[in-house]
Amino acid sequence: MKINKTFYWISTGLLSALLLMSAGMYIFNNIMVSEMFTAFGYPIYIIYPLAIAKILAVIVLISQTQSKIKEWAYSALFFEFVLAFFAHFMIGDGEQMGAVIAMVLLITSYIFGRKLFKKQV
């Protein structure tokens, strides 16, 4: 049980830090992010909503319970990381490792969170 808790909190903490740094970059370095989104072919008006969604996802992920909203947050982040990987891969900027690391942390957090909170589901 202690190993599950340790892996869960380490992976969730690192994932949360990654998401908060990303949201901070979206908000405070908007010009660079706008150029990146334009290169991806994405509209730049989704930058701020994505930043807010990442912050809300962190709040949900660090909650102590397993709930439907937490499942939705995990699934939304899964799709975000898959799309981020392919966006970076397709334009060939070599920045897709961030998405891979985020995906590994997300899957680790999900698996160990399910083990840790299985009595609450």
PDB file of C-alpha atoms in Angstrom:
ATOM      1  CA  MET A   1       0.000   0.000   0.000  1.00  0.00           C
ATOM      2  CA  LYS A   2       2.816   2.428   0.832  1.00  0.00           C
ATOM      3  CA  ILE A   3       4.535   1.830  -2.537  1.00  0.00           C
ATOM      4  CA  ASN A   4       1.261   2.585  -4.336  1.00  0.00           C
ATOM      5  CA  LYS A   5       0.900   5.814  -2.395  1.00  0.00           C
ATOM      6  CA  THR A   6       4.506   6.814  -3.082  1.00  0.00           C
ATOM      7  CA  PHE A   7       4.293   6.177  -6.829  1.00  0.00           C
ATOM      8  CA  TYR A   8       0.902   7.887  -7.024  1.00  0.00           C
ATOM      9  CA  TRP A   9       2.005  11.073  -5.291  1.00  0.00           C
ATOM     10  CA  ILE A  10       5.360  11.307  -7.072  1.00  0.00           C
ATOM     11  CA  SER A  11       3.814  10.852 -10.525  1.00  0.00           C
ATOM     12  CA  THR A  12       0.826  13.084  -9.735  1.00  0.00           C
ATOM     13  CA  GLY A  13       3.091  15.760  -8.262  1.00  0.00           C
ATOM     14  CA  LEU A  14       5.417  15.764 -11.256  1.00  0.00           C
ATOM     15  CA  LEU A  15       2.460  15.750 -13.659  1.00  0.00           C
ATOM     16  CA  SER A  16       0.860  18.630 -11.767  1.00  0.00           C
ATOM     17  CA  ALA A  17       4.103  20.614 -11.884  1.00  0.00           C
ATOM     18  CA  LEU A  18       4.400  19.991 -15.613  1.00  0.00           C
ATOM     19  CA  LEU A  19       0.794  21.106 -16.198  1.00  0.00           C
ATOM     20  CA  LEU A  20       1.191  24.237 -14.061  1.00  0.00           C
ATOM     21  CA  MET A  21       4.419  25.199 -15.851  1.00  0.00           C
ATOM     22  CA  SER A  22       2.687  24.684 -19.176  1.00  0.00           C
ATOM     23  CA  ALA A  23      -0.312  26.779 -18.112  1.00  0.00           C
ATOM     24  CA  GLY A  24       2.033  29.473 -16.833  1.00  0.00           C
ATOM     25  CA  MET A  25       3.843  29.516 -20.160  1.00  0.00           C
ATOM     26  CA  TYR A  26       0.508  29.809 -21.990  1.00  0.00           C
ATOM     27  CA  ILE A  27      -0.450  32.812 -19.852  1.00  0.00           C
ATOM     28  CA  PHE A  28       2.847  34.648 -19.343  1.00  0.00           C
ATOM     29  CA  ASN A  29       4.651  33.844 -22.615  1.00  0.00           C
ATOM     30  CA  ASN A  30       1.666  34.184 -24.899  1.00  0.00           C
ATOM     31  CA  ILE A  31       3.559  35.557 -27.907  1.00  0.00           C
ATOM     32  CA  MET A  32       5.828  32.504 -28.202  1.00  0.00           C
ATOM     33  CA  VAL A  33       2.920  30.123 -27.584  1.00  0.00           C
ATOM     34  CA  SER A  34       0.828  31.940 -30.215  1.00  0.00           C
ATOM     35  CA  GLU A  35       3.586  31.433 -32.776  1.00  0.00           C
ATOM     36  CA  MET A  36       3.823  27.770 -31.843  1.00  0.00           C
ATOM     37  CA  PHE A  37       0.046  27.280 -32.142  1.00  0.00           C
ATOM     38  CA  THR A  38       0.082  29.030 -35.519  1.00  0.00           C
ATOM     39  CA  ALA A  39       2.834  26.647 -36.699  1.00  0.00           C
ATOM     40  CA  PHE A  40       0.658  23.725 -35.568  1.00  0.00           C
ATOM     41  CA  GLY A  41      -2.293  25.133 -37.466  1.00  0.00           C
ATOM     42  CA  TYR A  42      -4.290  25.602 -34.243  1.00  0.00           C
ATOM     43  CA  PRO A  43      -6.333  28.721 -33.554  1.00  0.00           C
ATOM     44  CA  ILE A  44      -4.713  30.990 -30.998  1.00  0.00           C
ATOM     45  CA  TYR A  45      -7.983  31.739 -29.209  1.00  0.00           C
ATOM     46  CA  ILE A  46      -7.789  28.335 -27.463  1.00  0.00           C
ATOM     47  CA  ILE A  47      -4.577  29.187 -25.583  1.00  0.00           C
ATOM     48  CA  TYR A  48      -6.208  30.754 -22.520  1.00  0.00           C
ATOM     49  CA  PRO A  49      -9.008  28.167 -22.239  1.00  0.00           C
ATOM     50  CA  LEU A  50      -6.368  25.414 -22.406  1.00  0.00           C
ATOM     51  CA  ALA A  51      -4.369  27.112 -19.658  1.00  0.00           C
ATOM     52  CA  ILE A  52      -7.464  27.309 -17.451  1.00  0.00           C
ATOM     53  CA  ALA A  53      -8.328  23.676 -18.225  1.00  0.00           C
ATOM     54  CA  LYS A  54      -4.824  22.575 -17.196  1.00  0.00           C
ATOM     55  CA  ILE A  55      -5.085  24.431 -13.889  1.00  0.00           C
ATOM     56  CA  LEU A  56      -8.504  22.896 -13.221  1.00  0.00           C
ATOM     57  CA  ALA A  57      -7.131  19.439 -14.104  1.00  0.00           C
ATOM     58  CA  VAL A  58      -4.396  19.856 -11.494  1.00  0.00           C
ATOM     59  CA  ILE A  59      -6.995  20.728  -8.854  1.00  0.00           C
ATOM     60  CA  VAL A  60      -9.012  17.637  -9.745  1.00  0.00           C
ATOM     61  CA  LEU A  61      -5.969  15.331  -9.903  1.00  0.00           C
ATOM     62  CA  ILE A  62      -4.686  16.235  -6.462  1.00  0.00           C
ATOM     63  CA  SER A  63      -8.075  15.656  -4.847  1.00  0.00           C
ATOM     64  CA  GLN A  64      -8.101  12.720  -2.461  1.00  0.00           C
ATOM     65  CA  THR A  65     -11.042  10.863  -3.964  1.00  0.00           C
ATOM     66  CA  GLN A  66     -11.668   8.848  -7.075  1.00  0.00           C
ATOM     67  CA  SER A  67     -14.653  10.282  -8.909  1.00  0.00           C
ATOM     68  CA  LYS A  68     -16.197  10.611 -12.354  1.00  0.00           C
ATOM     69  CA  ILE A  69     -14.745  14.101 -12.755  1.00  0.00           C
ATOM     70  CA  LYS A  70     -11.287  12.698 -12.032  1.00  0.00           C
ATOM     71  CA  GLU A  71     -11.812  10.033 -14.707  1.00  0.00           C
ATOM     72  CA  TRP A  72     -12.818  12.786 -17.137  1.00  0.00           C
ATOM     73  CA  ALA A  73      -9.706  14.794 -16.250  1.00  0.00           C
ATOM     74  CA  TYR A  74      -7.469  11.778 -16.874  1.00  0.00           C
ATOM     75  CA  SER A  75      -9.131  11.080 -20.225  1.00  0.00           C
ATOM     76  CA  ALA A  76      -8.969  14.721 -21.326  1.00  0.00           C
ATOM     77  CA  LEU A  77      -5.291  14.907 -20.428  1.00  0.00           C
ATOM     78  CA  PHE A  78      -4.656  11.634 -22.265  1.00  0.00           C
ATOM     79  CA  PHE A  79      -6.093  13.078 -25.474  1.00  0.00           C
ATOM     80  CA  GLU A  80      -4.277  16.361 -24.964  1.00  0.00           C
ATOM     81  CA  PHE A  81      -0.920  14.600 -24.624  1.00  0.00           C
ATOM     82  CA  VAL A  82      -1.547  12.349 -27.638  1.00  0.00           C
ATOM     83  CA  LEU A  83      -2.494  15.366 -29.753  1.00  0.00           C
ATOM     84  CA  ALA A  84       0.506  17.339 -28.451  1.00  0.00           C
ATOM     85  CA  PHE A  85       2.835  14.480 -29.358  1.00  0.00           C
ATOM     86  CA  PHE A  86       1.516  14.269 -32.913  1.00  0.00           C
ATOM     87  CA  ALA A  87       1.441  18.053 -33.354  1.00  0.00           C
ATOM     88  CA  HIS A  88       5.136  18.295 -32.483  1.00  0.00           C
ATOM     89  CA  PHE A  89       5.979  15.167 -34.469  1.00  0.00           C
ATOM     90  CA  MET A  90       4.187  16.333 -37.607  1.00  0.00           C
ATOM     91  CA  ILE A  91       5.907  19.716 -37.773  1.00  0.00           C
ATOM     92  CA  GLY A  92       9.239  18.116 -36.887  1.00  0.00           C
ATOM     93  CA  ASP A  93      10.366  20.503 -34.167  1.00  0.00           C
ATOM     94  CA  GLY A  94      11.702  17.684 -31.964  1.00  0.00           C
ATOM     95  CA  GLU A  95       9.712  18.792 -28.908  1.00  0.00           C
ATOM     96  CA  GLN A  96       7.525  15.693 -28.580  1.00  0.00           C
ATOM     97  CA  MET A  97       9.443  14.252 -25.601  1.00  0.00           C
ATOM     98  CA  GLY A  98       7.524  16.545 -23.239  1.00  0.00           C
ATOM     99  CA  ALA A  99       4.296  14.893 -24.327  1.00  0.00           C
ATOM    100  CA  VAL A 100       5.820  11.428 -23.914  1.00  0.00           C
ATOM    101  CA  ILE A 101       7.002  12.235 -20.380  1.00  0.00           C
ATOM    102  CA  ALA A 102       3.597  13.689 -19.543  1.00  0.00           C
ATOM    103  CA  MET A 103       1.899  10.559 -20.880  1.00  0.00           C
ATOM    104  CA  VAL A 104       4.109   8.271 -18.773  1.00  0.00           C
ATOM    105  CA  LEU A 105       3.381  10.349 -15.668  1.00  0.00           C
ATOM    106  CA  LEU A 106      -0.330  10.386 -16.462  1.00  0.00           C
ATOM    107  CA  ILE A 107      -0.553   6.618 -16.917  1.00  0.00           C
ATOM    108  CA  THR A 108       1.506   5.990 -13.775  1.00  0.00           C
ATOM    109  CA  SER A 109      -0.675   8.354 -11.762  1.00  0.00           C
ATOM    110  CA  TYR A 110      -3.841   6.735 -13.085  1.00  0.00           C
ATOM    111  CA  ILE A 111      -2.765   3.143 -12.429  1.00  0.00           C
ATOM    112  CA  PHE A 112      -1.472   3.766  -8.921  1.00  0.00           C
ATOM    113  CA  GLY A 113      -4.376   6.077  -8.108  1.00  0.00           C
ATOM    114  CA  ARG A 114      -6.819   3.310  -8.997  1.00  0.00           C
ATOM    115  CA  LYS A 115      -4.922   0.918  -6.726  1.00  0.00           C
ATOM    116  CA  LEU A 116      -4.725   3.441  -3.905  1.00  0.00           C
ATOM    117  CA  PHE A 117      -8.347   4.641  -4.010  1.00  0.00           C
ATOM    118  CA  LYS A 118     -10.002   1.371  -5.089  1.00  0.00           C
ATOM    119  CA  LYS A 119     -12.090   1.176  -1.911  1.00  0.00           C
ATOM    120  CA  GLN A 120     -13.661   4.547  -2.726  1.00  0.00           C
ATOM    121  CA  VAL A 121     -14.771   3.659  -6.250  1.00  0.00           C
TER     122      VAL A 121
END
